[in-house]
Amino acid sequence: MRAIIAVAGATIVGCNSNPSTTGNGANGGDGTPAYGIFSGHLDLHGEIAVHGTFTDTLTSRRETCRAYVGGAVPATTLWVVPTPSNASPVGGHVVTLTGGVPTDQPSSGYHGPGTYAQPSAAVAVLIVDNASFLPGNDARVSITVSPDGSGSMSFTGMVDTSTSAAESGEERWTCKG
């Protein structure tokens, strides 16, 4: 039995089955990653000091660095900055954060390389080991994105939900692929 599928007025985005360019972490023909891999450095100051490096292979959503910076795959609610993974400690600490450029007002939304400040830049949550931090009343965030996929983010005014202690930080990253 044959199935017939009708497609009317649809736009189809090409799929590539070549294993050297799919999002499996494989290298392209010249040895560069087939999609964006971020290498970052994170410094946290305040209640918990953290200093170390991380690698992020998820944030690019299997896009190249150029597509990631261009916002080629629209975010649902937040264009995100690269982040550490729970599987790889940073300076001996498990760090998770959600930061980026929101798509909703009052943010201007992500529109490519440049510098974003509040309300167009945000850190929604920071978790260090078992401590959870949320933005306090005086929270400030700045995100800079370069055309090559590298960038930086700085933030202040994150508040521990249990102790009310403050946390601030800086993150820098590069992108290859």
Tab-separated table of N, CA and C in Angstrom:
chain	number	residue	atom	x	y	z
A	1	MET	N	0.841	-1.177	0.000
A	1	MET	CA	0.000	0.000	0.000
A	1	MET	C	0.883	1.236	0.000
A	2	ARG	N	0.571	2.167	-0.844
A	2	ARG	CA	1.335	3.403	-0.931
A	2	ARG	C	0.593	4.527	-0.256
A	3	ALA	N	1.346	5.348	0.489
A	3	ALA	CA	0.750	6.521	1.112
A	3	ALA	C	1.019	7.722	0.236
A	4	ILE	N	0.020	8.525	0.056
A	4	ILE	CA	0.170	9.751	-0.720
A	4	ILE	C	0.062	10.916	0.247
A	5	ILE	N	1.055	11.768	0.195
A	5	ILE	CA	1.077	12.932	1.072
A	5	ILE	C	1.007	14.167	0.198
A	6	ALA	N	0.019	14.980	0.437
A	6	ALA	CA	-0.129	16.222	-0.320
A	6	ALA	C	0.439	17.375	0.495
A	7	VAL	N	1.231	18.170	-0.170
A	7	VAL	CA	1.794	19.352	0.476
A	7	VAL	C	1.437	20.543	-0.385
A	8	ALA	N	0.667	21.454	0.184
A	8	ALA	CA	0.265	22.635	-0.564
A	8	ALA	C	0.760	23.877	0.145
A	9	GLY	N	1.432	24.727	-0.581
A	9	GLY	CA	1.869	25.995	-0.037
A	9	GLY	C	2.870	25.872	1.102
A	10	ALA	N	3.585	24.780	1.157
A	10	ALA	CA	4.548	24.584	2.245
A	10	ALA	C	5.941	24.964	1.795
A	11	THR	N	6.701	25.448	2.713
A	11	THR	CA	8.104	25.724	2.469
A	11	THR	C	8.899	24.600	3.110
A	12	ILE	N	9.737	23.972	2.359
A	12	ILE	CA	10.531	22.880	2.888
A	12	ILE	C	11.970	23.334	2.990
A	13	VAL	N	12.525	23.198	4.171
A	13	VAL	CA	13.917	23.545	4.396
A	13	VAL	C	14.719	22.294	4.178
A	14	GLY	N	15.795	22.380	3.419
A	14	GLY	CA	16.597	21.220	3.074
A	14	GLY	C	17.133	20.462	4.272
A	15	CYS	N	17.156	19.170	4.159
A	15	CYS	CA	17.747	18.308	5.171
A	15	CYS	C	19.001	17.708	4.572
A	16	ASN	N	20.042	17.616	5.337
A	16	ASN	CA	21.294	17.096	4.849
A	16	ASN	C	21.603	15.799	5.554
A	17	SER	N	21.709	14.724	4.820
A	17	SER	CA	21.987	13.432	5.441
A	17	SER	C	23.464	13.096	5.417
A	18	ASN	N	24.295	14.009	4.969
A	18	ASN	CA	25.726	13.776	4.967
A	18	ASN	C	26.231	13.789	6.401
A	19	PRO	N	26.785	12.672	6.916
A	19	PRO	CA	27.186	12.621	8.309
A	19	PRO	C	28.263	13.620	8.692
A	20	SER	N	28.976	14.168	7.742
A	20	SER	CA	30.017	15.134	8.107
A	20	SER	C	29.441	16.509	8.390
A	21	THR	N	28.155	16.726	8.038
A	21	THR	CA	27.576	18.036	8.300
A	21	THR	C	26.306	17.968	9.129
A	22	THR	N	25.915	16.821	9.580
A	22	THR	CA	24.759	16.766	10.460
A	22	THR	C	25.189	17.110	11.859
A	23	GLY	N	24.211	17.316	12.739
A	23	GLY	CA	24.509	17.765	14.092
A	23	GLY	C	24.973	16.668	15.023
A	24	ASN	N	25.843	15.802	14.582
A	24	ASN	CA	26.313	14.737	15.459
A	24	ASN	C	27.677	15.042	16.047
A	25	GLY	N	28.128	16.257	15.873
A	25	GLY	CA	29.421	16.637	16.425
A	25	GLY	C	30.576	16.272	15.510
A	26	ALA	N	30.277	15.674	14.371
A	26	ALA	CA	31.329	15.293	13.439
A	26	ALA	C	31.996	16.535	12.870
A	27	ASN	N	33.209	16.351	12.395
A	27	ASN	CA	33.937	17.456	11.790
A	27	ASN	C	33.586	17.569	10.320
A	28	GLY	N	33.694	18.801	9.837
A	28	GLY	CA	33.561	19.020	8.417
A	28	GLY	C	34.822	18.519	7.725
A	29	GLY	N	34.880	18.592	6.425
A	29	GLY	CA	36.009	18.095	5.673
A	29	GLY	C	37.339	18.730	6.029
A	30	ASP	N	37.326	19.964	6.544
A	30	ASP	CA	38.576	20.638	6.866
A	30	ASP	C	38.944	20.509	8.342
A	31	GLY	N	38.237	19.678	9.106
A	31	GLY	CA	38.553	19.467	10.514
A	31	GLY	C	37.821	20.394	11.465
A	32	THR	N	37.055	21.378	10.948
A	32	THR	CA	36.283	22.243	11.839
A	32	THR	C	34.968	21.544	12.179
A	33	PRO	N	34.390	21.853	13.320
A	33	PRO	CA	33.116	21.226	13.675
A	33	PRO	C	32.041	21.549	12.651
A	34	ALA	N	31.113	20.623	12.443
A	34	ALA	CA	30.031	20.820	11.482
A	34	ALA	C	28.995	21.805	12.000
A	35	TYR	N	28.971	22.054	13.295
A	35	TYR	CA	28.079	23.046	13.868
A	35	TYR	C	28.781	23.724	15.031
A	36	GLY	N	28.206	24.812	15.517
A	36	GLY	CA	28.854	25.635	16.527
A	36	GLY	C	29.132	24.923	17.840
A	37	ILE	N	30.388	24.951	18.237
A	37	ILE	CA	30.809	24.464	19.546
A	37	ILE	C	31.424	25.654	20.272
A	38	PHE	N	30.900	25.928	21.454
A	38	PHE	CA	31.344	27.089	22.218
A	38	PHE	C	32.346	26.672	23.283
A	39	SER	N	33.380	27.470	23.413
A	39	SER	CA	34.339	27.336	24.507
A	39	SER	C	34.192	28.603	25.329
A	40	GLY	N	33.962	28.441	26.631
A	40	GLY	CA	33.698	29.610	27.442
A	40	GLY	C	34.482	29.647	28.729
A	41	HIS	N	34.507	30.817	29.325
A	41	HIS	CA	35.126	31.033	30.636
A	41	HIS	C	34.092	31.752	31.489
A	42	LEU	N	33.887	31.254	32.720
A	42	LEU	CA	32.891	31.814	33.619
A	42	LEU	C	33.544	32.220	34.929
A	43	ASP	N	33.255	33.435	35.370
A	43	ASP	CA	33.700	33.948	36.668
A	43	ASP	C	32.463	34.402	37.428
A	44	LEU	N	32.240	33.815	38.603
A	44	LEU	CA	31.143	34.238	39.471
A	44	LEU	C	31.728	34.790	40.757
A	45	HIS	N	31.114	35.856	41.258
A	45	HIS	CA	31.580	36.533	42.463
A	45	HIS	C	30.391	36.736	43.393
A	46	GLY	N	30.637	36.663	44.669
A	46	GLY	CA	29.575	36.895	45.651
A	46	GLY	C	29.527	35.754	46.629
A	47	GLU	N	28.342	35.230	46.846
A	47	GLU	CA	28.169	34.137	47.794
A	47	GLU	C	29.012	32.915	47.432
A	48	ILE	N	29.078	32.591	46.141
A	48	ILE	CA	29.844	31.429	45.682
A	48	ILE	C	30.791	31.878	44.578
A	49	ALA	N	32.091	31.735	44.822
A	49	ALA	CA	33.078	32.104	43.803
A	49	ALA	C	33.313	30.910	42.883
A	50	VAL	N	33.223	31.165	41.588
A	50	VAL	CA	33.462	30.131	40.581
A	50	VAL	C	34.331	30.746	39.495
A	51	HIS	N	35.395	30.042	39.123
A	51	HIS	CA	36.272	30.495	38.041
A	51	HIS	C	36.659	29.250	37.259
A	52	GLY	N	36.322	29.211	35.973
A	52	GLY	CA	36.700	28.049	35.183
A	52	GLY	C	36.168	28.120	33.770
A	53	THR	N	36.463	27.063	33.028
A	53	THR	CA	36.090	26.983	31.620
A	53	THR	C	35.008	25.931	31.418
A	54	PHE	N	34.346	26.036	30.271
A	54	PHE	CA	33.318	25.059	29.903
A	54	PHE	C	33.238	24.944	28.394
A	55	THR	N	32.635	23.858	27.936
A	55	THR	CA	32.345	23.648	26.523
A	55	THR	C	30.844	23.429	26.396
A	56	ASP	N	30.239	24.062	25.402
A	56	ASP	CA	28.803	23.968	25.180
A	56	ASP	C	28.566	23.535	23.739
A	57	THR	N	27.992	22.354	23.561
A	57	THR	CA	27.685	21.861	22.215
A	57	THR	C	26.185	21.905	21.928
A	58	LEU	N	25.377	22.393	22.869
A	58	LEU	CA	23.927	22.374	22.705
A	58	LEU	C	23.319	23.703	22.278
A	59	THR	N	23.862	24.808	22.736
A	59	THR	CA	23.241	26.115	22.517
A	59	THR	C	23.061	26.442	21.043
A	60	SER	N	23.982	26.034	20.194
A	60	SER	CA	23.873	26.393	18.778
A	60	SER	C	22.717	25.688	18.087
A	61	ARG	N	22.072	24.766	18.782
A	61	ARG	CA	20.943	24.006	18.209
A	61	ARG	C	21.337	23.393	16.869
A	62	ARG	N	22.585	22.953	16.813
A	62	ARG	CA	23.132	22.299	15.619
A	62	ARG	C	23.222	23.244	14.419
A	63	GLU	N	23.399	24.526	14.716
A	63	GLU	CA	23.631	25.543	13.692
A	63	GLU	C	25.125	25.822	13.617
A	64	THR	N	25.560	26.404	12.535
A	64	THR	CA	26.926	26.907	12.472
A	64	THR	C	26.995	28.162	13.334
A	65	CYS	N	28.203	28.617	13.626
A	65	CYS	CA	28.366	29.856	14.408
A	65	CYS	C	27.690	31.020	13.703
A	66	ARG	N	27.841	31.067	12.397
A	66	ARG	CA	27.248	32.161	11.612
A	66	ARG	C	25.722	32.143	11.697
A	67	ALA	N	25.110	30.965	11.615
A	67	ALA	CA	23.651	30.868	11.716
A	67	ALA	C	23.182	31.221	13.127
A	68	TYR	N	23.936	30.778	14.135
A	68	TYR	CA	23.610	31.097	15.536
A	68	TYR	C	23.595	32.609	15.751
A	69	VAL	N	24.651	33.295	15.304
A	69	VAL	CA	24.756	34.743	15.476
A	69	VAL	C	23.680	35.467	14.681
A	70	GLY	N	23.338	34.928	13.524
A	70	GLY	CA	22.318	35.560	12.691
A	70	GLY	C	20.904	35.320	13.181
A	71	GLY	N	20.752	34.447	14.190
A	71	GLY	CA	19.413	34.135	14.676
A	71	GLY	C	18.608	33.379	13.640
A	72	ALA	N	19.290	32.529	12.839
A	72	ALA	CA	18.639	31.816	11.749
A	72	ALA	C	17.515	30.897	12.230
A	73	VAL	N	17.674	30.293	13.395
A	73	VAL	CA	16.612	29.460	13.957
A	73	VAL	C	15.966	30.290	15.060
A	74	PRO	N	14.784	30.811	14.805
A	74	PRO	CA	14.168	31.707	15.789
A	74	PRO	C	13.954	31.016	17.130
A	75	ALA	N	14.255	31.736	18.183
A	75	ALA	CA	14.019	31.223	19.533
A	75	ALA	C	12.537	31.348	19.848
A	76	THR	N	12.065	30.501	20.749
A	76	THR	CA	10.661	30.590	21.128
A	76	THR	C	10.421	31.737	22.101
A	77	THR	N	11.237	31.857	23.127
A	77	THR	CA	11.053	32.942	24.087
A	77	THR	C	12.347	33.670	24.422
A	78	LEU	N	13.511	33.078	24.056
A	78	LEU	CA	14.784	33.654	24.467
A	78	LEU	C	15.899	33.189	23.531
A	79	TRP	N	16.621	34.139	22.923
A	79	TRP	CA	17.858	33.800	22.214
A	79	TRP	C	18.894	33.629	23.318
A	80	VAL	N	19.495	32.446	23.426
A	80	VAL	CA	20.316	32.126	24.592
A	80	VAL	C	21.810	32.260	24.348
A	81	VAL	N	22.514	32.603	25.432
A	81	VAL	CA	23.970	32.622	25.417
A	81	VAL	C	24.462	31.217	25.742
A	82	PRO	N	25.675	30.871	25.326
A	82	PRO	CA	26.231	29.564	25.677
A	82	PRO	C	26.307	29.402	27.193
A	83	THR	N	26.145	28.162	27.645
A	83	THR	CA	26.149	27.906	29.087
A	83	THR	C	26.858	26.601	29.405
A	84	PRO	N	27.332	26.499	30.640
A	84	PRO	CA	27.887	25.216	31.084
A	84	PRO	C	26.780	24.169	31.151
A	85	SER	N	27.184	22.927	31.206
A	85	SER	CA	26.236	21.818	31.322
A	85	SER	C	26.371	21.189	32.703
A	86	ASN	N	25.282	20.638	33.233
A	86	ASN	CA	25.345	19.983	34.539
A	86	ASN	C	26.341	18.823	34.527
A	87	ALA	N	26.606	18.272	33.361
A	87	ALA	CA	27.491	17.115	33.263
A	87	ALA	C	28.969	17.482	33.402
A	88	SER	N	29.316	18.750	33.211
A	88	SER	CA	30.713	19.176	33.265
A	88	SER	C	30.882	20.318	34.256
A	89	PRO	N	31.381	20.040	35.443
A	89	PRO	CA	31.574	21.106	36.435
A	89	PRO	C	32.509	22.216	35.933
A	90	VAL	N	32.260	23.429	36.420
A	90	VAL	CA	33.095	24.594	36.120
A	90	VAL	C	33.810	24.965	37.405
A	91	GLY	N	35.117	24.860	37.424
A	91	GLY	CA	35.881	25.194	38.618
A	91	GLY	C	35.423	24.410	39.839
A	92	GLY	N	34.990	23.163	39.634
A	92	GLY	CA	34.551	22.318	40.739
A	92	GLY	C	33.103	22.507	41.156
A	93	HIS	N	32.334	23.329	40.426
A	93	HIS	CA	30.926	23.586	40.756
A	93	HIS	C	30.035	23.231	39.575
A	94	VAL	N	28.850	22.722	39.864
A	94	VAL	CA	27.850	22.497	38.823
A	94	VAL	C	27.087	23.807	38.660
A	95	VAL	N	27.164	24.371	37.456
A	95	VAL	CA	26.557	25.678	37.189
A	95	VAL	C	25.590	25.547	36.019
A	96	THR	N	24.395	26.064	36.218
A	96	THR	CA	23.400	26.142	35.160
A	96	THR	C	22.883	27.569	35.149
A	97	LEU	N	22.733	28.139	33.960
A	97	LEU	CA	22.138	29.472	33.887
A	97	LEU	C	21.334	29.605	32.624
A	98	THR	N	20.349	30.454	32.691
A	98	THR	CA	19.542	30.780	31.528
A	98	THR	C	19.660	32.275	31.326
A	99	GLY	N	20.340	32.652	30.268
A	99	GLY	CA	20.535	34.064	29.963
A	99	GLY	C	20.464	34.294	28.471
A	100	GLY	N	20.069	35.469	28.077
A	100	GLY	CA	20.013	35.786	26.664
A	100	GLY	C	19.172	37.010	26.385
A	101	VAL	N	18.580	37.023	25.196
A	101	VAL	CA	17.773	38.151	24.745
A	101	VAL	C	16.335	37.658	24.561
A	102	PRO	N	15.409	38.116	25.427
A	102	PRO	CA	14.006	37.701	25.305
A	102	PRO	C	13.382	38.188	24.002
A	103	THR	N	12.373	37.456	23.530
A	103	THR	CA	11.670	37.865	22.317
A	103	THR	C	10.479	38.770	22.619
A	104	ASP	N	9.993	38.743	23.862
A	104	ASP	CA	8.807	39.518	24.224
A	104	ASP	C	9.156	40.936	24.679
A	105	GLN	N	8.193	41.838	24.551
A	105	GLN	CA	8.337	43.215	25.030
A	105	GLN	C	8.548	43.193	26.537
A	106	PRO	N	9.295	44.069	27.142
A	106	PRO	CA	9.829	45.295	26.556
A	106	PRO	C	11.151	45.097	25.822
A	107	SER	N	11.633	43.863	25.680
A	107	SER	CA	12.863	43.616	24.930
A	107	SER	C	12.653	43.985	23.468
A	108	SER	N	13.722	44.431	22.829
A	108	SER	CA	13.658	44.709	21.390
A	108	SER	C	13.784	43.419	20.593
A	109	GLY	N	14.105	42.308	21.283
A	109	GLY	CA	14.313	41.034	20.603
A	109	GLY	C	15.712	40.962	20.019
A	110	TYR	N	16.144	39.763	19.717
A	110	TYR	CA	17.480	39.563	19.162
A	110	TYR	C	17.483	39.949	17.687
A	111	HIS	N	18.451	40.742	17.256
A	111	HIS	CA	18.535	41.189	15.861
A	111	HIS	C	19.950	41.087	15.306
A	112	GLY	N	20.737	40.146	15.821
A	112	GLY	CA	22.072	39.931	15.278
A	112	GLY	C	23.168	40.467	16.176
A	113	PRO	N	24.408	40.460	15.662
A	113	PRO	CA	25.552	40.918	16.451
A	113	PRO	C	25.343	42.328	16.992
A	114	GLY	N	25.843	42.552	18.193
A	114	GLY	CA	25.721	43.859	18.814
A	114	GLY	C	25.730	43.718	20.323
A	115	THR	N	25.433	44.820	21.001
A	115	THR	CA	25.378	44.826	22.461
A	115	THR	C	23.938	45.032	22.896
A	116	TYR	N	23.524	44.213	23.839
A	116	TYR	CA	22.170	44.246	24.374
A	116	TYR	C	22.239	44.538	25.871
A	117	ALA	N	21.463	45.490	26.313
A	117	ALA	CA	21.353	45.805	27.742
A	117	ALA	C	19.880	45.667	28.116
A	118	GLN	N	19.596	45.746	29.378
A	118	GLN	CA	18.216	45.606	29.819
A	118	GLN	C	17.333	46.664	29.193
A	119	PRO	N	16.130	46.352	28.853
A	119	PRO	CA	15.416	45.105	29.063
A	119	PRO	C	15.633	44.074	27.962
A	120	SER	N	16.550	44.354	27.043
A	120	SER	CA	16.803	43.418	25.949
A	120	SER	C	17.857	42.374	26.277
A	121	ALA	N	18.304	42.310	27.503
A	121	ALA	CA	19.245	41.287	27.959
A	121	ALA	C	18.752	40.814	29.318
A	122	ALA	N	18.867	39.524	29.571
A	122	ALA	CA	18.342	39.003	30.833
A	122	ALA	C	19.083	37.758	31.267
A	123	VAL	N	19.184	37.582	32.574
A	123	VAL	CA	19.541	36.292	33.164
A	123	VAL	C	18.325	35.922	33.995
A	124	ALA	N	17.639	34.868	33.599
A	124	ALA	CA	16.397	34.481	34.265
A	124	ALA	C	16.654	33.669	35.525
A	125	VAL	N	17.677	32.822	35.486
A	125	VAL	CA	17.983	31.976	36.632
A	125	VAL	C	19.450	31.572	36.590
A	126	LEU	N	20.038	31.436	37.761
A	126	LEU	CA	21.407	30.957	37.921
A	126	LEU	C	21.370	29.931	39.044
A	127	ILE	N	21.878	28.749	38.775
A	127	ILE	CA	21.958	27.705	39.801
A	127	ILE	C	23.417	27.298	39.931
A	128	VAL	N	23.930	27.384	41.152
A	128	VAL	CA	25.304	26.985	41.434
A	128	VAL	C	25.220	25.920	42.525
A	129	ASP	N	25.636	24.705	42.162
A	129	ASP	CA	25.493	23.568	43.058
A	129	ASP	C	24.015	23.473	43.461
A	130	ASN	N	23.685	23.688	44.716
A	130	ASN	CA	22.288	23.618	45.156
A	130	ASN	C	21.682	24.983	45.460
A	131	ALA	N	22.380	26.050	45.147
A	131	ALA	CA	21.876	27.406	45.399
A	131	ALA	C	21.221	27.960	44.139
A	132	SER	N	20.013	28.487	44.290
A	132	SER	CA	19.274	29.086	43.173
A	132	SER	C	19.245	30.597	43.321
A	133	PHE	N	19.565	31.291	42.238
A	133	PHE	CA	19.587	32.751	42.221
A	133	PHE	C	18.594	33.244	41.170
A	134	LEU	N	17.836	34.256	41.547
A	134	LEU	CA	16.912	34.914	40.633
A	134	LEU	C	17.268	36.398	40.584
A	135	PRO	N	16.859	37.108	39.523
A	135	PRO	CA	17.172	38.529	39.440
A	135	PRO	C	16.517	39.318	40.574
A	136	GLY	N	17.309	40.129	41.265
A	136	GLY	CA	16.784	41.020	42.290
A	136	GLY	C	16.318	42.323	41.670
A	137	ASN	N	15.851	43.240	42.503
A	137	ASN	CA	15.357	44.536	42.020
A	137	ASN	C	16.418	45.348	41.308
A	138	ASP	N	17.676	45.175	41.682
A	138	ASP	CA	18.762	45.949	41.084
A	138	ASP	C	19.574	45.150	40.071
A	139	ALA	N	19.025	44.061	39.553
A	139	ALA	CA	19.750	43.213	38.601
A	139	ALA	C	20.061	43.981	37.318
A	140	ARG	N	21.257	43.768	36.795
A	140	ARG	CA	21.706	44.385	35.541
A	140	ARG	C	22.382	43.322	34.700
A	141	VAL	N	22.154	43.384	33.389
A	141	VAL	CA	22.740	42.415	32.467
A	141	VAL	C	23.159	43.133	31.196
A	142	SER	N	24.306	42.742	30.648
A	142	SER	CA	24.764	43.236	29.356
A	142	SER	C	25.319	42.058	28.574
A	143	ILE	N	24.921	41.941	27.316
A	143	ILE	CA	25.370	40.851	26.444
A	143	ILE	C	25.912	41.470	25.162
A	144	THR	N	27.110	41.033	24.764
A	144	THR	CA	27.703	41.473	23.504
A	144	THR	C	27.950	40.252	22.641
A	145	VAL	N	27.500	40.307	21.390
A	145	VAL	CA	27.659	39.206	20.441
A	145	VAL	C	28.413	39.725	19.227
A	146	SER	N	29.479	39.013	18.844
A	146	SER	CA	30.292	39.387	17.680
A	146	SER	C	29.869	38.584	16.458
A	147	PRO	N	30.152	39.088	15.256
A	147	PRO	CA	29.769	38.389	14.034
A	147	PRO	C	30.351	36.974	13.911
A	148	ASP	N	31.486	36.697	14.571
A	148	ASP	CA	32.093	35.366	14.465
A	148	ASP	C	31.524	34.367	15.474
A	149	GLY	N	30.538	34.772	16.264
A	149	GLY	CA	29.931	33.867	17.237
A	149	GLY	C	30.493	34.002	18.637
A	150	SER	N	31.557	34.763	18.793
A	150	SER	CA	32.107	34.979	20.132
A	150	SER	C	31.275	36.045	20.835
A	151	GLY	N	31.469	36.154	22.143
A	151	GLY	CA	30.722	37.172	22.850
A	151	GLY	C	31.016	37.176	24.331
A	152	SER	N	30.246	37.985	25.039
A	152	SER	CA	30.414	38.093	26.480
A	152	SER	C	29.085	38.501	27.111
A	153	MET	N	28.993	38.194	28.388
A	153	MET	CA	27.832	38.598	29.171
A	153	MET	C	28.326	38.958	30.564
A	154	SER	N	27.814	40.034	31.123
A	154	SER	CA	28.093	40.366	32.513
A	154	SER	C	26.757	40.624	33.190
A	155	PHE	N	26.698	40.261	34.479
A	155	PHE	CA	25.456	40.468	35.211
A	155	PHE	C	25.751	40.726	36.683
A	156	THR	N	24.850	41.462	37.307
A	156	THR	CA	24.914	41.737	38.742
A	156	THR	C	23.504	41.614	39.298
A	157	GLY	N	23.415	41.521	40.625
A	157	GLY	CA	22.117	41.577	41.272
A	157	GLY	C	21.306	40.301	41.275
A	158	MET	N	21.951	39.153	41.062
A	158	MET	CA	21.233	37.891	41.217
A	158	MET	C	21.175	37.591	42.718
A	159	VAL	N	20.033	37.134	43.218
A	159	VAL	CA	19.825	36.964	44.647
A	159	VAL	C	19.497	35.512	44.973
A	160	ASP	N	20.219	34.944	45.958
A	160	ASP	CA	19.988	33.570	46.419
A	160	ASP	C	18.584	33.493	47.008
A	161	THR	N	17.778	32.547	46.524
A	161	THR	CA	16.391	32.433	46.978
A	161	THR	C	16.279	31.959	48.423
A	162	SER	N	17.342	31.377	48.978
A	162	SER	CA	17.313	30.906	50.365
A	162	SER	C	17.958	31.880	51.341
A	163	THR	N	19.077	32.503	50.928
A	163	THR	CA	19.847	33.327	51.866
A	163	THR	C	19.799	34.823	51.560
A	164	SER	N	19.286	35.200	50.411
A	164	SER	CA	19.239	36.592	49.926
A	164	SER	C	20.628	37.159	49.632
A	165	ALA	N	21.657	36.302	49.586
A	165	ALA	CA	23.005	36.753	49.236
A	165	ALA	C	23.065	37.067	47.738
A	166	ALA	N	23.926	38.006	47.382
A	166	ALA	CA	24.042	38.453	45.994
A	166	ALA	C	25.099	37.661	45.234
A	167	GLU	N	24.910	37.582	43.924
A	167	GLU	CA	25.871	36.935	43.031
A	167	GLU	C	25.958	37.773	41.767
A	168	SER	N	27.158	37.908	41.230
A	168	SER	CA	27.380	38.593	39.962
A	168	SER	C	28.356	37.762	39.152
A	169	GLY	N	28.511	38.085	37.876
A	169	GLY	CA	29.432	37.287	37.090
A	169	GLY	C	29.701	37.837	35.711
A	170	GLU	N	30.686	37.207	35.097
A	170	GLU	CA	31.061	37.498	33.716
A	170	GLU	C	31.266	36.173	33.005
A	171	GLU	N	30.873	36.161	31.757
A	171	GLU	CA	31.099	34.995	30.903
A	171	GLU	C	31.635	35.493	29.579
A	172	ARG	N	32.624	34.782	29.047
A	172	ARG	CA	33.163	35.064	27.714
A	172	ARG	C	33.158	33.754	26.943
A	173	TRP	N	32.913	33.807	25.643
A	173	TRP	CA	32.914	32.595	24.848
A	173	TRP	C	33.419	32.857	23.436
A	174	THR	N	33.874	31.779	22.815
A	174	THR	CA	34.221	31.775	21.397
A	174	THR	C	33.426	30.664	20.760
A	175	CYS	N	33.279	30.717	19.451
A	175	CYS	CA	32.516	29.705	18.726
A	175	CYS	C	33.362	29.182	17.571
A	176	LYS	N	33.353	27.870	17.410
A	176	LYS	CA	34.065	27.247	16.301
A	176	LYS	C	33.105	26.324	15.586
A	177	GLY	N	33.016	26.498	14.286
A	177	GLY	CA	32.153	25.619	13.492
A	177	GLY	C	31.169	26.384	12.651
